[in-house]
Structures are given as structure tokens and as C-alpha cells.
C-alpha atoms as an extended CHARMM CRD file, in Angstrom:
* protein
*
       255  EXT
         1         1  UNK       CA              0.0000000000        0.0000000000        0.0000000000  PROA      1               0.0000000000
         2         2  UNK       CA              1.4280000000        3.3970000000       -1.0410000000  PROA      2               0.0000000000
         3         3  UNK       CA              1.2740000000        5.7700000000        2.0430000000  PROA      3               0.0000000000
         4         4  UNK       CA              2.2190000000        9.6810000000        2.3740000000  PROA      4               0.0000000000
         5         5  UNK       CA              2.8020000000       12.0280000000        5.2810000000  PROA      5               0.0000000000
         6         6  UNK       CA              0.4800000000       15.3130000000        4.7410000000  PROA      6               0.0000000000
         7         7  UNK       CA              0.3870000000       18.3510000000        7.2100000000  PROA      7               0.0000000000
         8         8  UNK       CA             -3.1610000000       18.2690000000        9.2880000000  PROA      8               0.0000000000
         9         9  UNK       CA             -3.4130000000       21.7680000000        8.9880000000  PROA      9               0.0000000000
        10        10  UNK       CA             -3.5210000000       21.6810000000        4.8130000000  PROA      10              0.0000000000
        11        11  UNK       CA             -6.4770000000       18.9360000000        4.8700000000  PROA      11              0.0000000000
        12        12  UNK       CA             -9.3270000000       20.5730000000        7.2210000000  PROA      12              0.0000000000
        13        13  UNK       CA            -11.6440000000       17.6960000000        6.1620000000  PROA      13              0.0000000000
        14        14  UNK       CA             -9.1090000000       15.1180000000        7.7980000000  PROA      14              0.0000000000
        15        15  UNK       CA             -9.6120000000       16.5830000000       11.5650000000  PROA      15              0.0000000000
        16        16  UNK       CA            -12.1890000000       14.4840000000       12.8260000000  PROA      16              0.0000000000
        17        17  UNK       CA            -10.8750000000       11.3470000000       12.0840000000  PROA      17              0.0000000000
        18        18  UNK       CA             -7.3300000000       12.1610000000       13.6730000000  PROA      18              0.0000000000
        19        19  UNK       CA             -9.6690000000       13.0690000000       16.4770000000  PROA      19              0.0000000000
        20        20  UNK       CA            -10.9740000000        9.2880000000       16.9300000000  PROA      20              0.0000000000
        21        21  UNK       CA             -7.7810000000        7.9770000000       16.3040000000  PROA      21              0.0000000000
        22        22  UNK       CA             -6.2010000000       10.1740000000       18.9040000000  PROA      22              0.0000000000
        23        23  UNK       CA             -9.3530000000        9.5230000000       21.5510000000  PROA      23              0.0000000000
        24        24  UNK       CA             -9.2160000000        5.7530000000       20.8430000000  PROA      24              0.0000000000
        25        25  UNK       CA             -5.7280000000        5.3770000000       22.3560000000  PROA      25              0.0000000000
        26        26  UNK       CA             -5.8280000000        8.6020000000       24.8040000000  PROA      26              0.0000000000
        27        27  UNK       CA             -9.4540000000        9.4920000000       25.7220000000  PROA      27              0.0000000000
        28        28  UNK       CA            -10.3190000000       13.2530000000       26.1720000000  PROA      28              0.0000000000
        29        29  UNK       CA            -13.0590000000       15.3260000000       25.2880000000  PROA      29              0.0000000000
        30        30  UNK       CA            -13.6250000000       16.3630000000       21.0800000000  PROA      30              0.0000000000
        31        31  UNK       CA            -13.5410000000       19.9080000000       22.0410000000  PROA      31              0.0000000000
        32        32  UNK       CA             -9.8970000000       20.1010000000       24.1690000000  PROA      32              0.0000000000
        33        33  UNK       CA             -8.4310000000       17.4600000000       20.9840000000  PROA      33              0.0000000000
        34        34  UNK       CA            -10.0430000000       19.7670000000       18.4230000000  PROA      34              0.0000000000
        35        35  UNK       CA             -8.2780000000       22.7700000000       20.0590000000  PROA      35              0.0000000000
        36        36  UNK       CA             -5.2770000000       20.8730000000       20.1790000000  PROA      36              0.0000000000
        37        37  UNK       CA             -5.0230000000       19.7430000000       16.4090000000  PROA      37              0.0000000000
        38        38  UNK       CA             -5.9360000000       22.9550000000       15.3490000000  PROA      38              0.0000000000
        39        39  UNK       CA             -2.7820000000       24.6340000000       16.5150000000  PROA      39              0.0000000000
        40        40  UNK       CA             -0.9050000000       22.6640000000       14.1260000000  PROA      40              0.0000000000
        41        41  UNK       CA              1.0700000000       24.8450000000       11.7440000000  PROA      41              0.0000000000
        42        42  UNK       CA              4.0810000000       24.9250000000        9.2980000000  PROA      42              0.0000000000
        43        43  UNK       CA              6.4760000000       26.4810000000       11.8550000000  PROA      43              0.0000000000
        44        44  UNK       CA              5.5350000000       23.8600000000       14.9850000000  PROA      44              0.0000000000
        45        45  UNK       CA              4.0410000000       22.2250000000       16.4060000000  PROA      45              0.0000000000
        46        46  UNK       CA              3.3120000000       20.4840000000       13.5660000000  PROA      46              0.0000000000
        47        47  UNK       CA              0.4430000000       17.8170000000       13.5100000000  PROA      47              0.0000000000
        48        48  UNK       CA              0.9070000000       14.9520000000       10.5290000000  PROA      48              0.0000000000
        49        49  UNK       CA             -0.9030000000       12.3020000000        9.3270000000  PROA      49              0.0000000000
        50        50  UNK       CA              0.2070000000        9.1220000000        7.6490000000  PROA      50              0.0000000000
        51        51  UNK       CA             -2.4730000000        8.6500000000        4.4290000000  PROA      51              0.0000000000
        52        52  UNK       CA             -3.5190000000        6.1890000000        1.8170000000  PROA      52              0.0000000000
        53        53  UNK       CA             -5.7850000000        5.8440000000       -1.0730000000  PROA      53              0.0000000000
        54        54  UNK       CA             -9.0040000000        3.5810000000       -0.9120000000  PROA      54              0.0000000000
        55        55  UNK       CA            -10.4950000000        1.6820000000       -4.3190000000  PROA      55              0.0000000000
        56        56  UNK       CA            -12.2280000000        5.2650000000       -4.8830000000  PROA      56              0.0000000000
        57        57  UNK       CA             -8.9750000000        7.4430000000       -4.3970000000  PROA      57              0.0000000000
        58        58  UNK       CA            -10.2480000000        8.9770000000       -1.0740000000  PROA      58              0.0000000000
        59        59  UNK       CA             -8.1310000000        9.7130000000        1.9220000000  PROA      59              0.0000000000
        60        60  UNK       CA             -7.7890000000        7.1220000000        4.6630000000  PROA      60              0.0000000000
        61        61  UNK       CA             -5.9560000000        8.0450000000        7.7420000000  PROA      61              0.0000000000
        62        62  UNK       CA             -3.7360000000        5.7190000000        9.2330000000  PROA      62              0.0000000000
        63        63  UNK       CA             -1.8750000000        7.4000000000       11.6310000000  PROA      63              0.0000000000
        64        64  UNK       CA             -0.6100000000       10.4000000000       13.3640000000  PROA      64              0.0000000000
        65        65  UNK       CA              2.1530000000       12.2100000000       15.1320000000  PROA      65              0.0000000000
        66        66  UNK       CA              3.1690000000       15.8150000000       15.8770000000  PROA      66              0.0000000000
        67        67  UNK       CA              6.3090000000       17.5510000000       15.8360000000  PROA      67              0.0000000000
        68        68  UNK       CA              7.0130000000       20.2100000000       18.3570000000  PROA      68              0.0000000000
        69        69  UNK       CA             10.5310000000       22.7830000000       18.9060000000  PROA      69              0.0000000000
        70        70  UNK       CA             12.5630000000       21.8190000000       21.9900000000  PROA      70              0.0000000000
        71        71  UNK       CA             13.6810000000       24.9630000000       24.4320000000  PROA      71              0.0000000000
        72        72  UNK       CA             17.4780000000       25.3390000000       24.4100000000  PROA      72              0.0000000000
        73        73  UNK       CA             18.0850000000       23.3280000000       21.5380000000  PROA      73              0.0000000000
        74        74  UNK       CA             17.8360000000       24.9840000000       18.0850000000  PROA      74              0.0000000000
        75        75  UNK       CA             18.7820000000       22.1140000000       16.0210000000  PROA      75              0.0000000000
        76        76  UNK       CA             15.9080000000       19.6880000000       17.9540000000  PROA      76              0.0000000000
        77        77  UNK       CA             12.3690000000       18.6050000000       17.6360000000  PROA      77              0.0000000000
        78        78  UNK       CA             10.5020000000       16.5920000000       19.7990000000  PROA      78              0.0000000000
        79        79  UNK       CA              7.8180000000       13.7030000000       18.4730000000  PROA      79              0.0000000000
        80        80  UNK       CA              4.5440000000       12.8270000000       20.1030000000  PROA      80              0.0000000000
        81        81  UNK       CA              1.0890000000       11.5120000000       19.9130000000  PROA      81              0.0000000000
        82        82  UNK       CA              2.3370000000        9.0210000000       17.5370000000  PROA      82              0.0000000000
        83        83  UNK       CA             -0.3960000000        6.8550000000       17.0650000000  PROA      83              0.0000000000
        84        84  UNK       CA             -1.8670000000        3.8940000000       14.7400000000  PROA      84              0.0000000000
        85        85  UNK       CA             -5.3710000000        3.4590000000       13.9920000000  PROA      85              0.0000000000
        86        86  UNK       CA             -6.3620000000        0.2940000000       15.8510000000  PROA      86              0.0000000000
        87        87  UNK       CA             -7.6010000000       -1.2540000000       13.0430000000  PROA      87              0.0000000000
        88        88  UNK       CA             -4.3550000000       -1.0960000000       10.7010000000  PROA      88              0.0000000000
        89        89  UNK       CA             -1.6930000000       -1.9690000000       13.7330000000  PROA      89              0.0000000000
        90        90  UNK       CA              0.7060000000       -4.4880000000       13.0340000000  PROA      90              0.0000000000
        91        91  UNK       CA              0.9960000000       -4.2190000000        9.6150000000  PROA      91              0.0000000000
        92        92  UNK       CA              4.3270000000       -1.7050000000        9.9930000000  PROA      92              0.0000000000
        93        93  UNK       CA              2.7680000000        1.2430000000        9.5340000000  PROA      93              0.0000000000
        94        94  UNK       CA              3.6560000000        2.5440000000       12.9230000000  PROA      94              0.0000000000
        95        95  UNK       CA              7.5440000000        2.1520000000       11.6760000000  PROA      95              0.0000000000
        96        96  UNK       CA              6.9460000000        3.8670000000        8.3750000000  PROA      96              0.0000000000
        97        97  UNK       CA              5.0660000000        6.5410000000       10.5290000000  PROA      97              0.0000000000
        98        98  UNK       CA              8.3880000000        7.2230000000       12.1230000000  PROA      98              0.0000000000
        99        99  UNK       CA             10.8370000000        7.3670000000        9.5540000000  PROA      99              0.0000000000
       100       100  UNK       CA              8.7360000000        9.5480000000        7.4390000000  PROA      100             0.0000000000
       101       101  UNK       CA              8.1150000000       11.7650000000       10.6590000000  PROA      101             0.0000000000
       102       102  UNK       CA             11.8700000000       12.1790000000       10.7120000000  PROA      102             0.0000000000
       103       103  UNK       CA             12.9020000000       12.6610000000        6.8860000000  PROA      103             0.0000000000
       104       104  UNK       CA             10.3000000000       15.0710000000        6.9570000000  PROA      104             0.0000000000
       105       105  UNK       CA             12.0570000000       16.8620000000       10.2680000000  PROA      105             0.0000000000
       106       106  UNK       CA             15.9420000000       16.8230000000        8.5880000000  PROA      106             0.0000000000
       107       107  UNK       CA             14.4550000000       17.9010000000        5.3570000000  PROA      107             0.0000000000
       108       108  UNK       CA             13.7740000000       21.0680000000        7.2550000000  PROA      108             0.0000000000
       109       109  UNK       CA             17.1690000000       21.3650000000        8.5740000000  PROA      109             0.0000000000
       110       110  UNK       CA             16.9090000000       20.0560000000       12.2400000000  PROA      110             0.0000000000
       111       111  UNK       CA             20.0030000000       17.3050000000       13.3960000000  PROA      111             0.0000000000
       112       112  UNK       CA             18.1090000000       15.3440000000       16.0110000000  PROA      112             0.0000000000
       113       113  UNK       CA             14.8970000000       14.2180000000       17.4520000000  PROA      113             0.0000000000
       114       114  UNK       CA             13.5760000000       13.8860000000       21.1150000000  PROA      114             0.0000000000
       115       115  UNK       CA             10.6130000000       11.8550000000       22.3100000000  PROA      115             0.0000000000
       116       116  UNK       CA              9.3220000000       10.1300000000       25.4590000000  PROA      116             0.0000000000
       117       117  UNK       CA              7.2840000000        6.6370000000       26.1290000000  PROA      117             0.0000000000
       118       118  UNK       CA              6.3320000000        4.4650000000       29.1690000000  PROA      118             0.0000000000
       119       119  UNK       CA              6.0820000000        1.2940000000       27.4530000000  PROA      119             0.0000000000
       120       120  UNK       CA              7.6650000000        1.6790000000       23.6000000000  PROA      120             0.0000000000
       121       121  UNK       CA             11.0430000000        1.2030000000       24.4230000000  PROA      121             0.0000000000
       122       122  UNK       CA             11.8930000000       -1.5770000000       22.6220000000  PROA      122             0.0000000000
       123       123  UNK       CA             10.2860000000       -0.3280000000       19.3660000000  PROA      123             0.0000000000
       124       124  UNK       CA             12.2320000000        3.3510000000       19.5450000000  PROA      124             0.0000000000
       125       125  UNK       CA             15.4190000000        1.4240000000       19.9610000000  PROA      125             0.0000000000
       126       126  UNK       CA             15.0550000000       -0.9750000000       17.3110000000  PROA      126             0.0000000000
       127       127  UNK       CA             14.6120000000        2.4860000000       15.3380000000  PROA      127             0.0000000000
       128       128  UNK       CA             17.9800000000        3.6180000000       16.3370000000  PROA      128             0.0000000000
       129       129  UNK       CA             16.6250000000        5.8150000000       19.4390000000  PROA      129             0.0000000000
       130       130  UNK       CA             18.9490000000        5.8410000000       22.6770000000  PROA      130             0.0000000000
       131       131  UNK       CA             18.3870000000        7.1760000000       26.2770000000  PROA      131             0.0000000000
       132       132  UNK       CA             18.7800000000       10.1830000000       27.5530000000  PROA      132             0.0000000000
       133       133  UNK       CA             18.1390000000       13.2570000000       29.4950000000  PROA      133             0.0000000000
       134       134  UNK       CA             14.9240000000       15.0050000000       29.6950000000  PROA      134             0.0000000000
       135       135  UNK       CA             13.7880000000       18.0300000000       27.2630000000  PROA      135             0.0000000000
       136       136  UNK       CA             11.2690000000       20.4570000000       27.2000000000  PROA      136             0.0000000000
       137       137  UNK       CA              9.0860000000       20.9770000000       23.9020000000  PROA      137             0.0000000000
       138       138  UNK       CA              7.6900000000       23.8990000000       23.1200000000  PROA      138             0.0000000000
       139       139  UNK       CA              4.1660000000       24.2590000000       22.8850000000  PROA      139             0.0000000000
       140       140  UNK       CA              1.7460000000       25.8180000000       21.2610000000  PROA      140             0.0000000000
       141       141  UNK       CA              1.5950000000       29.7020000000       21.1250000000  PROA      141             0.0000000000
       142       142  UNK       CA              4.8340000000       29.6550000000       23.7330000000  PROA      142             0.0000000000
       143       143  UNK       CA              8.0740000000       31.4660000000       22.8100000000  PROA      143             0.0000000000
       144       144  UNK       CA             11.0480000000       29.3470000000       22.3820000000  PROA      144             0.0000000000
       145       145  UNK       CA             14.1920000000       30.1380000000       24.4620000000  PROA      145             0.0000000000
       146       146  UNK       CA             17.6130000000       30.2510000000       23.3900000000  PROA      146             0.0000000000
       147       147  UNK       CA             20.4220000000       27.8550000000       24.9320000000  PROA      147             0.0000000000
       148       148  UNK       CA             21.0260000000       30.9080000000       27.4840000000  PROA      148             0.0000000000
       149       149  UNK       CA             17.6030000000       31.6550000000       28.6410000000  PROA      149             0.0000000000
       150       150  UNK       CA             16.9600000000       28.0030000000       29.0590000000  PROA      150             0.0000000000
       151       151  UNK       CA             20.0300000000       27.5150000000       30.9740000000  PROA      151             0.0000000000
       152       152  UNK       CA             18.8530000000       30.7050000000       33.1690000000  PROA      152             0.0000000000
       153       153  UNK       CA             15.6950000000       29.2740000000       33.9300000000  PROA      153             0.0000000000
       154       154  UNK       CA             17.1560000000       26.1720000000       34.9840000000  PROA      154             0.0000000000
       155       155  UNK       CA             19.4160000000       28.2580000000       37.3790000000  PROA      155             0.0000000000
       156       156  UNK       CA             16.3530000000       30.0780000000       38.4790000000  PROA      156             0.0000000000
       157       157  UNK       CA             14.6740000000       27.3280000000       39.6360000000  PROA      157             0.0000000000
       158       158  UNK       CA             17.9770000000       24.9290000000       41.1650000000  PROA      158             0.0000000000
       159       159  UNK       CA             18.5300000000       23.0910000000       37.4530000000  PROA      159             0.0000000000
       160       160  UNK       CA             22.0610000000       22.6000000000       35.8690000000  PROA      160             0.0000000000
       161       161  UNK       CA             23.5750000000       26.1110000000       34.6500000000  PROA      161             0.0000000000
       162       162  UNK       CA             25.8130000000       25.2330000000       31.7390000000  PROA      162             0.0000000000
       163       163  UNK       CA             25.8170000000       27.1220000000       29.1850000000  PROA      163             0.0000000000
       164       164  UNK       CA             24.6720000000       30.4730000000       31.1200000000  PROA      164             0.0000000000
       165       165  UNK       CA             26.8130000000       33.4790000000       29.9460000000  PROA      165             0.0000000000
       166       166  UNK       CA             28.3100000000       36.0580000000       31.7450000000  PROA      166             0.0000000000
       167       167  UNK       CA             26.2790000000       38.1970000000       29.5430000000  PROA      167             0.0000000000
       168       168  UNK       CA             23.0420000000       36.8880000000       30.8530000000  PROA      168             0.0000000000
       169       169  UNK       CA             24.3250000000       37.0580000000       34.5820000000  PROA      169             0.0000000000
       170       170  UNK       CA             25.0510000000       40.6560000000       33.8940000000  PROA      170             0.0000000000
       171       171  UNK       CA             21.8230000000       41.4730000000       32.5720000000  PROA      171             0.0000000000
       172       172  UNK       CA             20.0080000000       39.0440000000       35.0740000000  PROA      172             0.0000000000
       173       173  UNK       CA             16.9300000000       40.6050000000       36.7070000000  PROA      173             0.0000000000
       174       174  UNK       CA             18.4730000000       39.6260000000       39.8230000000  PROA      174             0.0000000000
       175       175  UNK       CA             21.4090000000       41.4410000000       40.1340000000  PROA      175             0.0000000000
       176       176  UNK       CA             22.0000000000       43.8950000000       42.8450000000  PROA      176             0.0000000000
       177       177  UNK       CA             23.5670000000       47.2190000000       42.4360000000  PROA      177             0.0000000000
       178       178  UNK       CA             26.7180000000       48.1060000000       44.6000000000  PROA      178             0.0000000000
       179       179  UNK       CA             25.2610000000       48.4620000000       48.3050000000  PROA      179             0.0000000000
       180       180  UNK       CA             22.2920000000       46.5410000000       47.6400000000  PROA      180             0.0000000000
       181       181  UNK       CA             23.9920000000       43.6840000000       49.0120000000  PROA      181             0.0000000000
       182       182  UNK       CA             25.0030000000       44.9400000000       52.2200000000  PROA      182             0.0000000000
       183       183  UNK       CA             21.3750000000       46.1470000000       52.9730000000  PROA      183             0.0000000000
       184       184  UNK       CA             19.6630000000       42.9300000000       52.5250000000  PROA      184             0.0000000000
       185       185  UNK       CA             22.4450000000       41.1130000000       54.3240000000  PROA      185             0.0000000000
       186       186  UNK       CA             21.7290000000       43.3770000000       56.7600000000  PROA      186             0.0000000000
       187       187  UNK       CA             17.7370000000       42.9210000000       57.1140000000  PROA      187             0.0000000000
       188       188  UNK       CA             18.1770000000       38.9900000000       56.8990000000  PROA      188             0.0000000000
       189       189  UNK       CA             20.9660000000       39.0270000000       59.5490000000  PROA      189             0.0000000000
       190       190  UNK       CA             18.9340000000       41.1150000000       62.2510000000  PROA      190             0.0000000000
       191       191  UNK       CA             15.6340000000       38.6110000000       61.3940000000  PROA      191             0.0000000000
       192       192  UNK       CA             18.3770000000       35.9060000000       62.7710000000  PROA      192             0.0000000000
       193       193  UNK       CA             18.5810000000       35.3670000000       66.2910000000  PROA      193             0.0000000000
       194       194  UNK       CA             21.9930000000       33.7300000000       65.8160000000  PROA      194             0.0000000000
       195       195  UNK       CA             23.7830000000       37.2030000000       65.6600000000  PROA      195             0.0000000000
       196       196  UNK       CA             24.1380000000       39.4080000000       68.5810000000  PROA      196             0.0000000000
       197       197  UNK       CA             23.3050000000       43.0130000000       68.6000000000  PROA      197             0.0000000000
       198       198  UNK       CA             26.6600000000       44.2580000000       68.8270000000  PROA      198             0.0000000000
       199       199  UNK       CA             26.7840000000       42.5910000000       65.1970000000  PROA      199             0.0000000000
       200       200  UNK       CA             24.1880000000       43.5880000000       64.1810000000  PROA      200             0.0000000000
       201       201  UNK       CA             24.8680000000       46.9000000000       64.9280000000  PROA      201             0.0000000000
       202       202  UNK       CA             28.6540000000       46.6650000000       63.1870000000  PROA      202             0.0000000000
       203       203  UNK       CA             26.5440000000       46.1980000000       60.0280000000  PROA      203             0.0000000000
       204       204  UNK       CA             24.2820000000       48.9010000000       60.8990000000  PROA      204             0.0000000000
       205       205  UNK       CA             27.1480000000       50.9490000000       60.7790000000  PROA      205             0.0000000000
       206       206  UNK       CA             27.8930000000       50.5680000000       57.2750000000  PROA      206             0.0000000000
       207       207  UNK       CA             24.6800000000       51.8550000000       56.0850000000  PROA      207             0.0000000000
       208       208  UNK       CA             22.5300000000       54.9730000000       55.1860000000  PROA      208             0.0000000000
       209       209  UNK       CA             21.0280000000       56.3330000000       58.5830000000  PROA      209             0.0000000000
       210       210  UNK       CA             17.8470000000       56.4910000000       56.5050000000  PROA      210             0.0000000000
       211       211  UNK       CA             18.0940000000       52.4820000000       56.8410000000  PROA      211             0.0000000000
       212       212  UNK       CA             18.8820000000       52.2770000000       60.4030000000  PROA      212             0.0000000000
       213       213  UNK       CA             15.6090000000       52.3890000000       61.9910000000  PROA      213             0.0000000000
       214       214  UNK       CA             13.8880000000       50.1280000000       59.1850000000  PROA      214             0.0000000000
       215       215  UNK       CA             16.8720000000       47.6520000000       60.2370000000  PROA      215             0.0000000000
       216       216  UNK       CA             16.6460000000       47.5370000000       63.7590000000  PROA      216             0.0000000000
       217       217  UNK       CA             12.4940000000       47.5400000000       63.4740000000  PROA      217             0.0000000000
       218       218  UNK       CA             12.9940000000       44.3720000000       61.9160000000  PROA      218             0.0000000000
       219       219  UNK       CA             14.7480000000       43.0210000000       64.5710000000  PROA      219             0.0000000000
       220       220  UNK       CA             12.3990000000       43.9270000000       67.3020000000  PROA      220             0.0000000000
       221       221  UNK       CA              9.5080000000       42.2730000000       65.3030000000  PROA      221             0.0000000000
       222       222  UNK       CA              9.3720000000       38.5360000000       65.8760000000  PROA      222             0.0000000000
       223       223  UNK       CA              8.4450000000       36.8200000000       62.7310000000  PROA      223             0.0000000000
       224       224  UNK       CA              5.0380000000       35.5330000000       61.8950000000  PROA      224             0.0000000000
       225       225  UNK       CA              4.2870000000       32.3530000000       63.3230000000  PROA      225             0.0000000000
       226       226  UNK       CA              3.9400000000       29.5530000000       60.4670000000  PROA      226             0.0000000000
       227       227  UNK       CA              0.6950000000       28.7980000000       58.9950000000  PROA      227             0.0000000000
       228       228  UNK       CA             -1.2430000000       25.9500000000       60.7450000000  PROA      228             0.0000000000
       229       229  UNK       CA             -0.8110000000       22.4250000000       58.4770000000  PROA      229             0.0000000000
       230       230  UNK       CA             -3.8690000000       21.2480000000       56.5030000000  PROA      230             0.0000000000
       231       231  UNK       CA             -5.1000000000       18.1090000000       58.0330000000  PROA      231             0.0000000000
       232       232  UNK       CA             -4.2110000000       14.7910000000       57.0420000000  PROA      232             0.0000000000
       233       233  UNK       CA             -5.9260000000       13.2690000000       54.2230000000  PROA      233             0.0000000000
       234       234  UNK       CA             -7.8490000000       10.3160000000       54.4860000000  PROA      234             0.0000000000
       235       235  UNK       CA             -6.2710000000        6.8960000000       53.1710000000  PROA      235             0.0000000000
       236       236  UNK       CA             -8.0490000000        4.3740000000       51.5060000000  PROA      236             0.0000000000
       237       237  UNK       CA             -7.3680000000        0.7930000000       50.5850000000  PROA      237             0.0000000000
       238       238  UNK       CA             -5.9720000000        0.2520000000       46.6260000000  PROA      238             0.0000000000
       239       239  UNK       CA             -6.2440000000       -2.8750000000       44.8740000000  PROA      239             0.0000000000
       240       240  UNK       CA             -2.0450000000       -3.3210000000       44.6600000000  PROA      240             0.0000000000
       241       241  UNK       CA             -3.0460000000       -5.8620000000       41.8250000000  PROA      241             0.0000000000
       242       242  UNK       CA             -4.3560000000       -3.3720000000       39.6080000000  PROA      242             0.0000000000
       243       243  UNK       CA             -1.6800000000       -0.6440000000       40.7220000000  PROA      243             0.0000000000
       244       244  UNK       CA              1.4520000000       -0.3030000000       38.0990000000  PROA      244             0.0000000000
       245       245  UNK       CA              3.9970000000        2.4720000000       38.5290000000  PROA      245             0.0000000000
       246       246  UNK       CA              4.6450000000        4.0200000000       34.6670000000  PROA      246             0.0000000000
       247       247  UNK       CA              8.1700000000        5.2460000000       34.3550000000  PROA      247             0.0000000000
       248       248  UNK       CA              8.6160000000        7.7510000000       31.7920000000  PROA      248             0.0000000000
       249       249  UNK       CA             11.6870000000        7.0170000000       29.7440000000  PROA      249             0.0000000000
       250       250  UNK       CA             13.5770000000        9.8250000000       27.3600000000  PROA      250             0.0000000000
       251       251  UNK       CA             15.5310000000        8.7580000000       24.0890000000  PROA      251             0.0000000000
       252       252  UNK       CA             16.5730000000       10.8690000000       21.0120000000  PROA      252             0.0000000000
       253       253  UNK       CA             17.8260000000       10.1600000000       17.7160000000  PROA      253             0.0000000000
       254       254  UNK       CA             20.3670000000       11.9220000000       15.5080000000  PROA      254             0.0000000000
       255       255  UNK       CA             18.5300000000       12.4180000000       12.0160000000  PROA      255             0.0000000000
């Protein structure tokens, strides 16, 4: 059977059947999948279908995926919602899914691919797909960061900072200007009560005597007690039988 990929997005009258292919393997409601598909556009995410030609030369959907940027990496893309309609599994269309998912990626100038599965390991890796660390696609409508700002964020928020500048440090919201420092040091010191007063007030000394009273104040003021914990939430009994921990697994693939 001859397939070909074709972009959602350029064959309107195609949506709704994605939409039951999509729903059969990951149930959610028409409206929230319809929103979905119909960000897909030529400069991601992307949303493709795998196609073929019935007896009467109409369209028959076969499969789907969508391909998304990755934040921080340029050169990436990241492939999901890959999906077979039940009916045509097992026939190795989910394979030729995949590699025209990816010539169709490098033909538009991007070096690797990223994905992520709980149970399709051994299928990715029989497509030359190895582990790895985890990514962050882009999604629809969001602005994609550069290598720095990705890094930053990571920073921000306790990640790995390769690949921050000292550009981006220097321009980081962040940063204090020159005696800045020494007046916040100050304020968090005399909230302490590991510090005397007599050090306190050696760092008093070396600011502003606009700031002196504001400093002090703070000591004086005991800090707000913490709020009280919400109560405990009930337990109840699980069926461990029909419990099963997913593990989500991250591979890539140069194209």
C-alpha cells in the first residue's frame, strides 16, 4: 500500500478522524483534541498524518504524530502523539510513521529528534533511538528560548547552569547594584537570632542612617508564626493488583 505524510493543517476535512484515532488510544473530550489539532502549523508544532488511497482514491488516515521545537536546543524537535489506527496496527505502519516523521524533520534542517514513552522502548530502539536526558518541547503559542535563557531558567529554579553566559548574569533581573547587598544582608541578619546586637549593629554601621531604623524595626519584630498544616488526608485501601507504577523514559535520535 502506497502511504504519504500530509500536514493536518492543509487537509481541514481530515480533523475528525485524527480526532478518533487520537481519543481511541488517549481518551479526552472532542472539544480540548479539536483545540489541540488545530494549533498545528508549518512552523511547529506540527500535527501529521500518515495517508492512503481507498479503491475510490479517497483519503484514509492511518496514523498520526506531531512535531514540536525543543527549548534550548535549536537544532531539535521533539515527536509525540504518535499513534496507529487500531484497526491497521501491526501491519508496519507505525515504523513507516516514524521514519517519514523524521525525513520530513531533517528535510527542514533540524540534526536530532527527542521523544518520550512508558512502554515503547523496545520499538524506539530498534529504530535507532537511545536514552537520555529530559527536554522540554515547546508548545503551542509559547516562545522558544535560546540555549542561554533556558540555561537561566534552569538556574532560576535549582537546574544545571551550563551554558549560562556572563552576559546573561550581567543582565540578570536579579542582580543587585553596589550596596544593595550589604542592605539585605543586613535585614536577613537582624531577622536571625543567631547574631548578637553588637553585630548587628557593626553592620548597621555601614549603612545609610535612613536604613537604620527600618533595620533595627525588623529586629524587634518577631516573625510571623507559620501557617497551621492542613489536616491529614484520608487513606483508603488500593487494589495493589491493579496498581502499576509508569516510568517515563527519554531517548533521542540523531537524524
Amino acid at each position: 500500500m502506497n502511504v504519504q505524510l500530509v500536514k493536518l493543517h492543509q487537509h481541514d476535512e481530515l480533523i475528525d478522524i485524527a480526532v478518533k484515532i487520537l481519543n481511541d488510544q488517549w481518551p479526552r473530550s472532542k472539544i480540548a483534541r479539536l483545540h489541540s489539532l488545530s494549533d498545528s502549523r508549518d512552523d511547529f508544532p506540527c500535527c501529521l498524518l500518515l495517508i492512503a488511497k481507498d479503491n475510490q482514491q479517497k483519503s484514509v488516515v492511518i496514523g498520526h504524530s506531531k512535531l514540536a521545537r525543543v527549548h534550548g536546543k535549536s537544532k531539535s524537535l521533539f515527536i509525540e502523539n504518535v499513534v496507529i489506527d487500531k484497526g491497521k496496527r501491526g501491519l508496519g505502519f507505525g515504523r513507516k510513521l516514524m521514519e517519514l516523521s523524521e525525513d520530513y524533520a531533517h528535510k527542514q534542517g533540524f540534526e536530532d529528534i527527542y521523544l518520550s514513552t512508558h512502554d515503547k522502548c523496545k520499538f524506539y530502539e530498534h529504530l535507532g533511538y537511545c536514552y537520555t536526558c529530559a527536554v522540554s518541547p515547546v508548545r503551542a503559542n509559547a516562545k522558544l528560548l535560546t540555549p542561554d535563557q533556558f540555561s537561566a531558567l534552569q538556574h532560576h529554579f535549582g537546574g544545571k547552569t551550563d551554558g549560562i553566559s556572563k552576559q546573561s548574569l550581567q543582565n540578570d533581573d536579579f542582580a543587585q547594584k553596589d550596596g544593595e547587598d550589604i542592605h539585605l544582608q543586613t535585614i536577613a541578619i537582624a531577622e536571625s537570632n543567631h547574631y548578637t546586637d553588637t553585630v548587628i549593629q557593626q553592620m548597621i554601621g555601614t549603612l545609610p542612617a535612613a536604613n537604620i531604623e527600618e533595620t533595627v524595626h525588623t529586629k524587634l519584630i518577631p516573625p510571623a508564626p507559620p501557617p497551621v498544616p492542613p489536616p491529614p488526608q484520608p487513606r483508603f485501601e488500593k487494589d495493589q493488583s491493579n496498581m502499576r507504577q509508569e516510568i517515563q523514559y527519554w531517548m533521542m535520535k540523531q537524524l
